[in-house]
mmCIF file of N, CA and C in Angstrom:
data_model
loop_
_atom_site.group_PDB
_atom_site.id
_atom_site.type_symbol
_atom_site.label_atom_id
_atom_site.label_comp_id
_atom_site.label_asym_id
_atom_site.label_seq_id
_atom_site.Cartn_x
_atom_site.Cartn_y
_atom_site.Cartn_z
ATOM 1 N N MET W 1 8.846 -47.201 -151.013
ATOM 2 C CA MET W 1 10.003 -46.470 -151.649
ATOM 3 C C MET W 1 9.816 -46.644 -153.203
ATOM 4 N N ALA W 2 9.935 -45.501 -153.861
ATOM 5 C CA ALA W 2 9.847 -45.584 -155.304
ATOM 6 C C ALA W 2 11.247 -45.898 -155.757
ATOM 7 N N ILE W 3 11.203 -46.900 -156.750
ATOM 8 C CA ILE W 3 12.487 -47.596 -157.458
ATOM 9 C C ILE W 3 12.506 -46.777 -158.782
ATOM 10 N N THR W 4 13.524 -46.165 -159.095
ATOM 11 C CA THR W 4 13.804 -45.279 -160.284
ATOM 12 C C THR W 4 14.673 -46.274 -161.304
ATOM 13 N N GLU W 5 14.653 -45.747 -162.463
ATOM 14 C CA GLU W 5 15.513 -46.315 -163.500
ATOM 15 C C GLU W 5 17.075 -46.305 -163.151
ATOM 16 N N LYS W 6 17.322 -45.286 -162.417
ATOM 17 C CA LYS W 6 18.730 -45.173 -162.057
ATOM 18 C C LYS W 6 19.134 -46.333 -160.993
ATOM 19 N N ASP W 7 18.159 -46.501 -160.003
ATOM 20 C CA ASP W 7 18.228 -47.634 -159.053
ATOM 21 C C ASP W 7 18.455 -48.907 -159.796
ATOM 22 N N ARG W 8 17.737 -49.230 -160.735
ATOM 23 C CA ARG W 8 17.838 -50.448 -161.536
ATOM 24 C C ARG W 8 19.214 -50.504 -162.298
ATOM 25 N N ASP W 9 19.597 -49.419 -162.887
ATOM 26 C CA ASP W 9 20.770 -49.405 -163.688
ATOM 27 C C ASP W 9 22.059 -49.492 -162.806
ATOM 28 N N VAL W 10 21.989 -48.812 -161.700
ATOM 29 C CA VAL W 10 23.207 -48.736 -160.810
ATOM 30 C C VAL W 10 23.272 -50.225 -160.168
ATOM 31 N N LEU W 11 22.232 -50.823 -159.769
ATOM 32 C CA LEU W 11 22.247 -52.191 -159.224
ATOM 33 C C LEU W 11 22.805 -53.145 -160.351
ATOM 34 N N ALA W 12 22.369 -53.032 -161.509
ATOM 35 C CA ALA W 12 22.852 -54.011 -162.563
ATOM 36 C C ALA W 12 24.353 -53.709 -162.727
ATOM 37 N N ARG W 13 24.846 -52.427 -162.789
ATOM 38 C CA ARG W 13 26.224 -52.276 -162.945
ATOM 39 C C ARG W 13 27.124 -52.743 -161.747
ATOM 40 N N THR W 14 26.507 -52.652 -160.555
ATOM 41 C CA THR W 14 27.091 -53.039 -159.407
ATOM 42 C C THR W 14 27.294 -54.536 -159.523
ATOM 43 N N LEU W 15 26.356 -55.251 -159.916
ATOM 44 C CA LEU W 15 26.256 -56.679 -160.110
ATOM 45 C C LEU W 15 27.407 -57.072 -161.049
ATOM 46 N N TRP W 16 27.586 -56.330 -162.173
ATOM 47 C CA TRP W 16 28.600 -56.588 -163.112
ATOM 48 C C TRP W 16 29.909 -56.444 -162.467
ATOM 49 N N GLY W 17 30.117 -55.314 -161.718
ATOM 50 C CA GLY W 17 31.447 -55.055 -161.166
ATOM 51 C C GLY W 17 31.762 -55.948 -160.058
ATOM 52 N N GLU W 18 30.751 -56.606 -159.236
ATOM 53 C CA GLU W 18 31.045 -57.307 -158.197
ATOM 54 C C GLU W 18 30.886 -58.851 -158.451
ATOM 55 N N ALA W 19 30.098 -59.279 -159.480
ATOM 56 C CA ALA W 19 29.808 -60.702 -159.718
ATOM 57 C C ALA W 19 29.430 -61.073 -161.084
ATOM 58 N N ARG W 20 30.149 -60.361 -162.019
ATOM 59 C CA ARG W 20 29.903 -60.797 -163.424
ATOM 60 C C ARG W 20 30.323 -62.098 -163.826
ATOM 61 N N GLY W 21 31.177 -62.790 -163.136
ATOM 62 C CA GLY W 21 31.574 -64.182 -163.382
ATOM 63 C C GLY W 21 30.714 -65.203 -162.774
ATOM 64 N N GLU W 22 29.777 -64.720 -162.047
ATOM 65 C CA GLU W 22 28.867 -65.750 -161.323
ATOM 66 C C GLU W 22 27.730 -66.085 -162.320
ATOM 67 N N SER W 23 27.008 -67.177 -161.804
ATOM 68 C CA SER W 23 25.739 -67.610 -162.483
ATOM 69 C C SER W 23 24.705 -66.471 -162.092
ATOM 70 N N LEU W 24 23.631 -66.721 -162.813
ATOM 71 C CA LEU W 24 22.448 -65.884 -162.403
ATOM 72 C C LEU W 24 22.095 -65.938 -160.970
ATOM 73 N N ALA W 25 22.139 -67.187 -160.403
ATOM 74 C CA ALA W 25 21.838 -67.431 -158.904
ATOM 75 C C ALA W 25 22.812 -66.792 -158.063
ATOM 76 N N GLY W 26 24.123 -66.631 -158.461
ATOM 77 C CA GLY W 26 25.146 -66.032 -157.696
ATOM 78 C C GLY W 26 24.951 -64.556 -157.687
ATOM 79 N N GLN W 27 24.406 -63.892 -158.930
ATOM 80 C CA GLN W 27 24.155 -62.533 -159.069
ATOM 81 C C GLN W 27 22.995 -62.074 -158.275
ATOM 82 N N ILE W 28 22.049 -62.975 -158.226
ATOM 83 C CA ILE W 28 20.788 -62.706 -157.449
ATOM 84 C C ILE W 28 21.167 -62.705 -155.884
ATOM 85 N N ALA W 29 22.025 -63.415 -155.473
ATOM 86 C CA ALA W 29 22.580 -63.490 -154.043
ATOM 87 C C ALA W 29 23.188 -62.232 -153.701
ATOM 88 N N VAL W 30 23.977 -61.721 -154.692
ATOM 89 C CA VAL W 30 24.721 -60.523 -154.372
ATOM 90 C C VAL W 30 23.679 -59.353 -154.344
ATOM 91 N N ALA W 31 22.793 -59.350 -155.270
ATOM 92 C CA ALA W 31 21.665 -58.392 -155.387
ATOM 93 C C ALA W 31 20.760 -58.344 -154.054
ATOM 94 N N CYS W 32 20.457 -59.488 -153.477
ATOM 95 C CA CYS W 32 19.737 -59.633 -152.416
ATOM 96 C C CYS W 32 20.498 -59.009 -151.142
ATOM 97 N N THR W 33 21.884 -59.269 -151.256
ATOM 98 C CA THR W 33 22.532 -58.720 -150.006
ATOM 99 C C THR W 33 22.371 -57.126 -150.187
ATOM 100 N N ILE W 34 22.401 -56.557 -151.349
ATOM 101 C CA ILE W 34 22.174 -55.117 -151.459
ATOM 102 C C ILE W 34 20.801 -54.758 -151.021
ATOM 103 N N ARG W 35 19.791 -55.692 -151.473
ATOM 104 C CA ARG W 35 18.521 -55.291 -151.109
ATOM 105 C C ARG W 35 18.300 -55.298 -149.527
ATOM 106 N N ASN W 36 19.077 -56.295 -148.900
ATOM 107 C CA ASN W 36 18.933 -56.431 -147.375
ATOM 108 C C ASN W 36 19.504 -55.108 -146.725
ATOM 109 N N ARG W 37 20.458 -54.329 -147.369
ATOM 110 C CA ARG W 37 20.974 -53.159 -146.855
ATOM 111 C C ARG W 37 20.033 -51.982 -147.262
ATOM 112 N N VAL W 38 19.289 -52.085 -148.365
ATOM 113 C CA VAL W 38 18.275 -50.979 -148.712
ATOM 114 C C VAL W 38 17.104 -51.017 -147.753
ATOM 115 N N PHE W 39 16.689 -52.212 -147.291
ATOM 116 C CA PHE W 39 15.601 -52.378 -146.540
ATOM 117 C C PHE W 39 15.879 -52.858 -145.176
ATOM 118 N N ASP W 40 16.979 -52.241 -144.487
ATOM 119 C CA ASP W 40 17.307 -52.714 -143.140
ATOM 120 C C ASP W 40 16.359 -52.307 -142.071
ATOM 121 N N GLY W 41 15.308 -51.630 -142.363
ATOM 122 C CA GLY W 41 14.284 -51.341 -141.251
ATOM 123 C C GLY W 41 14.630 -50.026 -140.550
ATOM 124 N N LYS W 42 15.703 -49.444 -140.818
ATOM 125 C CA LYS W 42 16.009 -48.117 -140.095
ATOM 126 C C LYS W 42 15.525 -47.069 -141.003
ATOM 127 N N GLU W 43 15.090 -45.922 -140.322
ATOM 128 C CA GLU W 43 14.501 -44.750 -141.101
ATOM 129 C C GLU W 43 15.605 -44.106 -141.770
ATOM 130 N N LYS W 44 16.745 -43.794 -141.318
ATOM 131 C CA LYS W 44 17.944 -43.264 -141.928
ATOM 132 C C LYS W 44 18.950 -44.240 -141.884
ATOM 133 N N SER W 45 19.297 -45.047 -142.814
ATOM 134 C CA SER W 45 20.192 -46.044 -142.754
ATOM 135 C C SER W 45 21.666 -45.596 -143.071
ATOM 136 N N TRP W 46 22.522 -46.315 -142.291
ATOM 137 C CA TRP W 46 23.962 -45.946 -142.573
ATOM 138 C C TRP W 46 24.329 -46.397 -143.898
ATOM 139 N N TRP W 47 23.735 -47.452 -144.399
ATOM 140 C CA TRP W 47 24.154 -47.952 -145.684
ATOM 141 C C TRP W 47 23.921 -47.100 -146.868
ATOM 142 N N GLY W 48 22.953 -46.041 -146.743
ATOM 143 C CA GLY W 48 22.588 -45.245 -147.878
ATOM 144 C C GLY W 48 21.078 -45.434 -148.111
ATOM 145 N N GLU W 49 20.579 -44.501 -148.903
ATOM 146 C CA GLU W 49 19.078 -44.542 -149.304
ATOM 147 C C GLU W 49 18.985 -45.073 -150.679
ATOM 148 N N GLY W 50 18.098 -46.088 -150.768
ATOM 149 C CA GLY W 50 17.730 -46.576 -152.040
ATOM 150 C C GLY W 50 18.862 -47.550 -152.691
ATOM 151 N N TYR W 51 18.661 -48.174 -153.769
ATOM 152 C CA TYR W 51 19.563 -49.056 -154.345
ATOM 153 C C TYR W 51 20.858 -48.226 -154.814
ATOM 154 N N ALA W 52 20.638 -47.149 -155.575
ATOM 155 C CA ALA W 52 21.688 -46.397 -156.083
ATOM 156 C C ALA W 52 22.596 -45.851 -154.897
ATOM 157 N N GLY W 53 21.943 -45.255 -153.852
ATOM 158 C CA GLY W 53 22.576 -44.745 -152.743
ATOM 159 C C GLY W 53 23.411 -45.737 -151.893
ATOM 160 N N VAL W 54 22.930 -46.960 -151.895
ATOM 161 C CA VAL W 54 23.581 -48.035 -151.159
ATOM 162 C C VAL W 54 24.831 -48.555 -151.996
ATOM 163 N N CYS W 55 24.530 -48.716 -153.224
ATOM 164 C CA CYS W 55 25.607 -49.226 -154.135
ATOM 165 C C CYS W 55 26.747 -48.278 -154.304
ATOM 166 N N GLN W 56 26.328 -47.012 -154.361
ATOM 167 C CA GLN W 56 27.407 -45.926 -154.631
ATOM 168 C C GLN W 56 27.996 -45.332 -153.208
ATOM 169 N N LYS W 57 27.480 -45.757 -152.258
ATOM 170 C CA LYS W 57 28.102 -45.020 -151.058
ATOM 171 C C LYS W 57 29.609 -45.435 -150.905
ATOM 172 N N PRO W 58 30.444 -44.581 -150.700
ATOM 173 C CA PRO W 58 31.744 -44.871 -150.598
ATOM 174 C C PRO W 58 32.249 -46.031 -149.688
ATOM 175 N N TYR W 59 33.116 -46.900 -150.388
ATOM 176 C CA TYR W 59 33.750 -47.988 -149.753
ATOM 177 C C TYR W 59 32.870 -49.224 -149.311
ATOM 178 N N GLN W 60 31.573 -49.179 -149.791
ATOM 179 C CA GLN W 60 30.755 -50.417 -149.604
ATOM 180 C C GLN W 60 30.900 -51.454 -150.646
ATOM 181 N N PHE W 61 31.084 -51.077 -151.855
ATOM 182 C CA PHE W 61 31.313 -52.026 -152.941
ATOM 183 C C PHE W 61 32.523 -51.515 -153.784
ATOM 184 N N SER W 62 33.594 -52.327 -153.638
ATOM 185 C CA SER W 62 34.811 -51.865 -154.274
ATOM 186 C C SER W 62 34.740 -51.405 -155.702
ATOM 187 N N CYS W 63 33.879 -51.988 -156.499
ATOM 188 C CA CYS W 63 33.818 -51.648 -157.928
ATOM 189 C C CYS W 63 33.505 -50.265 -158.131
ATOM 190 N N TRP W 64 32.927 -49.513 -157.188
ATOM 191 C CA TRP W 64 32.617 -48.118 -157.201
ATOM 192 C C TRP W 64 33.789 -47.208 -156.788
ATOM 193 N N ASN W 65 34.815 -47.748 -156.156
ATOM 194 C CA ASN W 65 35.858 -47.013 -155.760
ATOM 195 C C ASN W 65 36.690 -46.440 -157.099
ATOM 196 N N LYS W 66 37.027 -45.155 -157.049
ATOM 197 C CA LYS W 66 37.568 -44.538 -158.255
ATOM 198 C C LYS W 66 38.882 -45.275 -158.729
ATOM 199 N N THR W 67 39.567 -45.883 -157.733
ATOM 200 C CA THR W 67 40.782 -46.489 -158.175
ATOM 201 C C THR W 67 40.553 -48.075 -158.703
ATOM 202 N N ASP W 68 39.281 -48.469 -158.593
ATOM 203 C CA ASP W 68 39.112 -49.907 -158.928
ATOM 204 C C ASP W 68 39.028 -49.981 -160.560
ATOM 205 N N PRO W 69 39.577 -51.025 -160.996
ATOM 206 C CA PRO W 69 39.684 -51.137 -162.495
ATOM 207 C C PRO W 69 38.282 -51.198 -163.180
ATOM 208 N N ASN W 70 37.226 -51.489 -162.379
ATOM 209 C CA ASN W 70 35.885 -51.715 -162.943
ATOM 210 C C ASN W 70 35.121 -50.343 -162.947
ATOM 211 N N TYR W 71 35.656 -49.287 -162.309
ATOM 212 C CA TYR W 71 34.998 -48.124 -162.202
ATOM 213 C C TYR W 71 34.631 -47.333 -163.502
ATOM 214 N N GLN W 72 35.731 -47.393 -164.380
ATOM 215 C CA GLN W 72 35.585 -46.708 -165.637
ATOM 216 C C GLN W 72 34.522 -47.361 -166.528
ATOM 217 N N PHE W 73 34.230 -48.623 -166.274
ATOM 218 C CA PHE W 73 33.056 -49.305 -166.986
ATOM 219 C C PHE W 73 31.747 -48.843 -166.307
ATOM 220 N N LEU W 74 31.742 -48.836 -164.952
ATOM 221 C CA LEU W 74 30.492 -48.542 -164.272
ATOM 222 C C LEU W 74 29.984 -47.197 -164.543
ATOM 223 N N ILE W 75 30.883 -46.125 -164.890
ATOM 224 C CA ILE W 75 30.556 -44.751 -165.078
ATOM 225 C C ILE W 75 30.372 -44.546 -166.613
ATOM 226 N N GLY W 76 30.590 -45.543 -167.438
ATOM 227 C CA GLY W 76 30.350 -45.396 -168.870
ATOM 228 C C GLY W 76 31.469 -44.918 -169.786
ATOM 229 N N VAL W 77 32.660 -44.699 -169.083
ATOM 230 C CA VAL W 77 33.766 -44.366 -169.879
ATOM 231 C C VAL W 77 34.159 -45.386 -170.883
ATOM 232 N N LYS W 78 34.068 -46.641 -170.311
ATOM 233 C CA LYS W 78 34.447 -47.988 -171.027
ATOM 234 C C LYS W 78 33.059 -48.716 -171.139
ATOM 235 N N GLN W 79 32.858 -49.445 -172.222
ATOM 236 C CA GLN W 79 31.636 -50.150 -172.468
ATOM 237 C C GLN W 79 31.628 -51.487 -171.909
ATOM 238 N N ILE W 80 30.666 -51.915 -171.128
ATOM 239 C CA ILE W 80 30.380 -53.072 -170.540
ATOM 240 C C ILE W 80 29.889 -54.070 -171.603
ATOM 241 N N PRO W 81 30.424 -55.224 -171.809
ATOM 242 C CA PRO W 81 29.752 -56.180 -172.948
ATOM 243 C C PRO W 81 28.324 -56.216 -172.616
ATOM 244 N N SER W 82 27.483 -56.061 -173.848
ATOM 245 C CA SER W 82 26.057 -56.013 -173.724
ATOM 246 C C SER W 82 25.437 -57.278 -173.058
ATOM 247 N N ARG W 83 25.993 -58.471 -173.417
ATOM 248 C CA ARG W 83 25.493 -59.735 -172.962
ATOM 249 C C ARG W 83 25.725 -59.849 -171.535
ATOM 250 N N GLU W 84 26.795 -59.472 -171.008
ATOM 251 C CA GLU W 84 27.260 -59.508 -169.506
ATOM 252 C C GLU W 84 26.184 -58.684 -168.752
ATOM 253 N N LEU W 85 25.993 -57.404 -169.242
ATOM 254 C CA LEU W 85 25.228 -56.465 -168.523
ATOM 255 C C LEU W 85 23.678 -56.915 -168.615
ATOM 256 N N ALA W 86 23.316 -57.527 -169.689
ATOM 257 C CA ALA W 86 21.900 -57.983 -169.804
ATOM 258 C C ALA W 86 21.643 -58.938 -168.744
ATOM 259 N N GLN W 87 22.526 -59.857 -168.426
ATOM 260 C CA GLN W 87 22.266 -60.911 -167.380
ATOM 261 C C GLN W 87 22.156 -60.199 -166.093
ATOM 262 N N CYS W 88 22.947 -59.222 -165.893
ATOM 263 C CA CYS W 88 22.995 -58.461 -164.539
ATOM 264 C C CYS W 88 21.654 -57.643 -164.315
ATOM 265 N N ARG W 89 21.226 -57.135 -165.549
ATOM 266 C CA ARG W 89 19.826 -56.475 -165.415
ATOM 267 C C ARG W 89 18.681 -57.389 -165.004
ATOM 268 N N VAL W 90 18.755 -58.689 -165.716
ATOM 269 C CA VAL W 90 17.779 -59.797 -165.249
ATOM 270 C C VAL W 90 17.891 -59.895 -163.754
ATOM 271 N N ALA W 91 18.992 -60.235 -163.230
ATOM 272 C CA ALA W 91 19.132 -60.397 -161.745
ATOM 273 C C ALA W 91 18.653 -59.176 -160.987
ATOM 274 N N ALA W 92 19.084 -58.051 -161.454
ATOM 275 C CA ALA W 92 18.751 -56.862 -160.716
ATOM 276 C C ALA W 92 17.110 -56.687 -160.707
ATOM 277 N N ASP W 93 16.452 -56.762 -161.811
ATOM 278 C CA ASP W 93 15.049 -56.592 -161.986
ATOM 279 C C ASP W 93 14.340 -57.795 -161.083
ATOM 280 N N GLN W 94 14.726 -58.953 -161.207
ATOM 281 C CA GLN W 94 14.158 -60.013 -160.358
ATOM 282 C C GLN W 94 14.133 -59.703 -158.889
ATOM 283 N N VAL W 95 15.175 -59.169 -158.450
ATOM 284 C CA VAL W 95 15.425 -58.856 -156.978
ATOM 285 C C VAL W 95 14.657 -57.691 -156.682
ATOM 286 N N ILE W 96 14.660 -56.538 -157.456
ATOM 287 C CA ILE W 96 13.869 -55.375 -157.157
ATOM 288 C C ILE W 96 12.426 -55.618 -157.124
ATOM 289 N N ASP W 97 11.934 -56.433 -158.218
ATOM 290 C CA ASP W 97 10.604 -56.735 -158.352
ATOM 291 C C ASP W 97 10.011 -57.678 -157.364
ATOM 292 N N GLY W 98 10.887 -58.350 -156.591
ATOM 293 C CA GLY W 98 10.407 -59.303 -155.534
ATOM 294 C C GLY W 98 9.995 -60.607 -156.162
ATOM 295 N N LYS W 99 10.694 -60.966 -157.337
ATOM 296 C CA LYS W 99 10.277 -62.227 -157.945
ATOM 297 C C LYS W 99 11.077 -63.379 -157.429
ATOM 298 N N VAL W 100 12.083 -63.177 -156.619
ATOM 299 C CA VAL W 100 12.910 -64.266 -156.110
ATOM 300 C C VAL W 100 13.009 -64.223 -154.609
ATOM 301 N N ALA W 101 13.235 -65.366 -154.026
ATOM 302 C CA ALA W 101 13.435 -65.347 -152.408
ATOM 303 C C ALA W 101 14.813 -65.089 -152.337
ATOM 304 N N ASP W 102 15.182 -64.669 -151.102
ATOM 305 C CA ASP W 102 16.458 -64.314 -150.617
ATOM 306 C C ASP W 102 17.252 -65.632 -150.343
ATOM 307 N N PRO W 103 18.161 -65.972 -151.279
ATOM 308 C CA PRO W 103 18.945 -67.235 -150.875
ATOM 309 C C PRO W 103 19.986 -67.132 -149.757
ATOM 310 N N THR W 104 20.202 -65.777 -149.421
ATOM 311 C CA THR W 104 21.243 -65.607 -148.368
ATOM 312 C C THR W 104 20.846 -65.528 -147.075
ATOM 313 N N GLY W 105 19.583 -65.734 -146.695
ATOM 314 C CA GLY W 105 19.049 -65.783 -145.345
ATOM 315 C C GLY W 105 19.356 -64.465 -144.715
ATOM 316 N N GLY W 106 19.104 -63.331 -145.425
ATOM 317 C CA GLY W 106 19.300 -61.966 -144.750
ATOM 318 C C GLY W 106 20.806 -61.417 -144.692
ATOM 319 N N ALA W 107 21.525 -62.022 -145.414
ATOM 320 C CA ALA W 107 22.789 -61.433 -145.522
ATOM 321 C C ALA W 107 22.966 -59.937 -145.728
ATOM 322 N N THR W 108 23.935 -59.217 -145.179
ATOM 323 C CA THR W 108 24.239 -57.800 -145.412
ATOM 324 C C THR W 108 25.685 -57.654 -145.885
ATOM 325 N N HIS W 109 26.315 -58.813 -145.889
ATOM 326 C CA HIS W 109 27.809 -58.658 -146.335
ATOM 327 C C HIS W 109 28.255 -59.974 -147.154
ATOM 328 N N TYR W 110 29.273 -59.847 -147.776
ATOM 329 C CA TYR W 110 29.756 -60.972 -148.539
ATOM 330 C C TYR W 110 31.175 -60.649 -148.860
ATOM 331 N N TYR W 111 32.106 -61.643 -149.190
ATOM 332 C CA TYR W 111 33.371 -61.347 -149.729
ATOM 333 C C TYR W 111 33.510 -62.367 -150.787
ATOM 334 N N ALA W 112 34.450 -62.122 -151.639
ATOM 335 C CA ALA W 112 34.848 -63.042 -152.715
ATOM 336 C C ALA W 112 35.961 -63.930 -152.261
ATOM 337 N N LEU W 113 35.715 -65.170 -152.591
ATOM 338 C CA LEU W 113 36.770 -66.183 -152.166
ATOM 339 C C LEU W 113 38.030 -66.003 -152.813
ATOM 340 N N SER W 114 38.138 -65.109 -153.854
ATOM 341 C CA SER W 114 39.386 -64.773 -154.614
ATOM 342 C C SER W 114 40.278 -63.903 -153.775
ATOM 343 N N MET W 115 39.698 -63.333 -152.641
ATOM 344 C CA MET W 115 40.614 -62.442 -151.865
ATOM 345 C C MET W 115 41.684 -63.204 -151.219
ATOM 346 N N LYS W 116 42.796 -62.568 -151.039
ATOM 347 C CA LYS W 116 43.928 -63.398 -150.354
ATOM 348 C C LYS W 116 43.583 -63.838 -148.963
ATOM 349 N N LYS W 117 42.897 -63.131 -148.174
ATOM 350 C CA LYS W 117 42.446 -63.590 -146.769
ATOM 351 C C LYS W 117 41.072 -63.000 -146.481
ATOM 352 N N PRO W 118 40.246 -63.519 -145.868
ATOM 353 C CA PRO W 118 38.865 -62.991 -145.569
ATOM 354 C C PRO W 118 39.051 -61.765 -144.812
ATOM 355 N N PRO W 119 38.028 -60.826 -144.860
ATOM 356 C CA PRO W 119 38.020 -59.625 -144.066
ATOM 357 C C PRO W 119 37.959 -59.861 -142.680
ATOM 358 N N GLY W 120 38.511 -59.105 -141.804
ATOM 359 C CA GLY W 120 38.358 -59.221 -140.382
ATOM 360 C C GLY W 120 36.957 -59.517 -139.689
ATOM 361 N N TRP W 121 35.968 -58.796 -140.339
ATOM 362 C CA TRP W 121 34.591 -58.888 -139.820
ATOM 363 C C TRP W 121 34.121 -60.205 -139.913
ATOM 364 N N ALA W 122 34.504 -61.135 -140.907
ATOM 365 C CA ALA W 122 34.010 -62.394 -141.237
ATOM 366 C C ALA W 122 34.160 -63.359 -140.054
ATOM 367 N N ALA W 123 35.200 -63.263 -139.202
ATOM 368 C CA ALA W 123 35.555 -64.162 -138.081
ATOM 369 C C ALA W 123 34.246 -64.153 -137.070
ATOM 370 N N LYS W 124 33.647 -63.055 -136.835
ATOM 371 C CA LYS W 124 32.638 -62.918 -135.857
ATOM 372 C C LYS W 124 31.253 -62.826 -136.346
ATOM 373 N N ALA W 125 31.118 -62.997 -137.697
ATOM 374 C CA ALA W 125 29.736 -62.826 -138.324
ATOM 375 C C ALA W 125 29.193 -64.329 -138.683
ATOM 376 N N LYS W 126 27.983 -64.314 -138.905
ATOM 377 C CA LYS W 126 27.204 -65.634 -139.097
ATOM 378 C C LYS W 126 27.200 -65.834 -140.499
ATOM 379 N N GLN W 127 27.875 -66.930 -141.085
ATOM 380 C CA GLN W 127 27.906 -67.312 -142.456
ATOM 381 C C GLN W 127 26.586 -67.900 -142.761
ATOM 382 N N THR W 128 25.906 -67.350 -143.882
ATOM 383 C CA THR W 128 24.588 -67.851 -144.349
ATOM 384 C C THR W 128 24.617 -68.696 -145.566
ATOM 385 N N LEU W 129 25.562 -68.416 -146.389
ATOM 386 C CA LEU W 129 25.622 -69.155 -147.642
ATOM 387 C C LEU W 129 26.936 -69.007 -148.346
ATOM 388 N N LYS W 130 27.393 -70.001 -149.061
ATOM 389 C CA LYS W 130 28.487 -69.964 -149.901
ATOM 390 C C LYS W 130 28.021 -70.473 -151.283
ATOM 391 N N LEU W 131 28.127 -69.526 -152.232
ATOM 392 C CA LEU W 131 27.617 -69.731 -153.597
ATOM 393 C C LEU W 131 28.576 -69.241 -154.620
ATOM 394 N N GLY W 132 28.930 -70.090 -155.504
ATOM 395 C CA GLY W 132 30.041 -69.671 -156.494
ATOM 396 C C GLY W 132 31.235 -69.147 -155.714
ATOM 397 N N GLY W 133 31.686 -67.961 -156.246
ATOM 398 C CA GLY W 133 32.851 -67.365 -155.595
ATOM 399 C C GLY W 133 32.711 -66.397 -154.511
ATOM 400 N N HIS W 134 31.465 -66.546 -153.813
ATOM 401 C CA HIS W 134 31.226 -65.617 -152.752
ATOM 402 C C HIS W 134 30.690 -66.353 -151.496
ATOM 403 N N VAL W 135 31.058 -65.797 -150.405
ATOM 404 C CA VAL W 135 30.541 -66.295 -149.094
ATOM 405 C C VAL W 135 29.710 -65.199 -148.454
ATOM 406 N N PHE W 136 28.592 -65.357 -147.951
ATOM 407 C CA PHE W 136 27.668 -64.438 -147.435
ATOM 408 C C PHE W 136 27.448 -64.494 -145.901
ATOM 409 N N PHE W 137 27.204 -63.362 -145.352
ATOM 410 C CA PHE W 137 27.121 -63.161 -143.771
ATOM 411 C C PHE W 137 26.116 -62.276 -143.360
ATOM 412 N N LYS W 138 25.511 -62.585 -142.238
ATOM 413 C CA LYS W 138 24.734 -61.610 -141.585
ATOM 414 C C LYS W 138 25.285 -61.419 -140.100
ATOM 415 N N ASP W 139 24.537 -60.431 -139.329
ATOM 416 C CA ASP W 139 24.979 -60.239 -137.883
ATOM 417 C C ASP W 139 26.523 -60.002 -137.749
ATOM 418 N N VAL W 140 26.906 -59.082 -138.734
ATOM 419 C CA VAL W 140 28.355 -58.539 -138.753
ATOM 420 C C VAL W 140 28.535 -57.462 -137.720
ATOM 421 N N PRO W 141 29.428 -57.718 -136.754
ATOM 422 C CA PRO W 141 29.575 -56.720 -135.671
ATOM 423 C C PRO W 141 30.190 -55.430 -136.210
#
């Protein structure tokens, strides 16, 4: 699969929207979860095609929902602080370029611990990692 500059940019912006308060390791874990969706092994994936397709597919990552307060930053109406975006770009590039191992153990889902209650799917899924403010899962029914 050819990775485009749009893929890199959209992944970095998604990391900012989903995990800007995390360490580089936490952002890498979120990026690996996205990579696991991109490379799920299916010819035509439900998740979407490529990094940009997966990140921007409706309702997969709340930061891309038009009603989310992060959305105006992600589409460029408001400016993301350059230092924050730069760290997200480092995480995105390391994951896309295969320079880091997947710390999530193959997770395809995560949720933020800041949520009032865990999503329903988490009860029947296999937790693979808790890092920073996120919990990661695979084998989600």
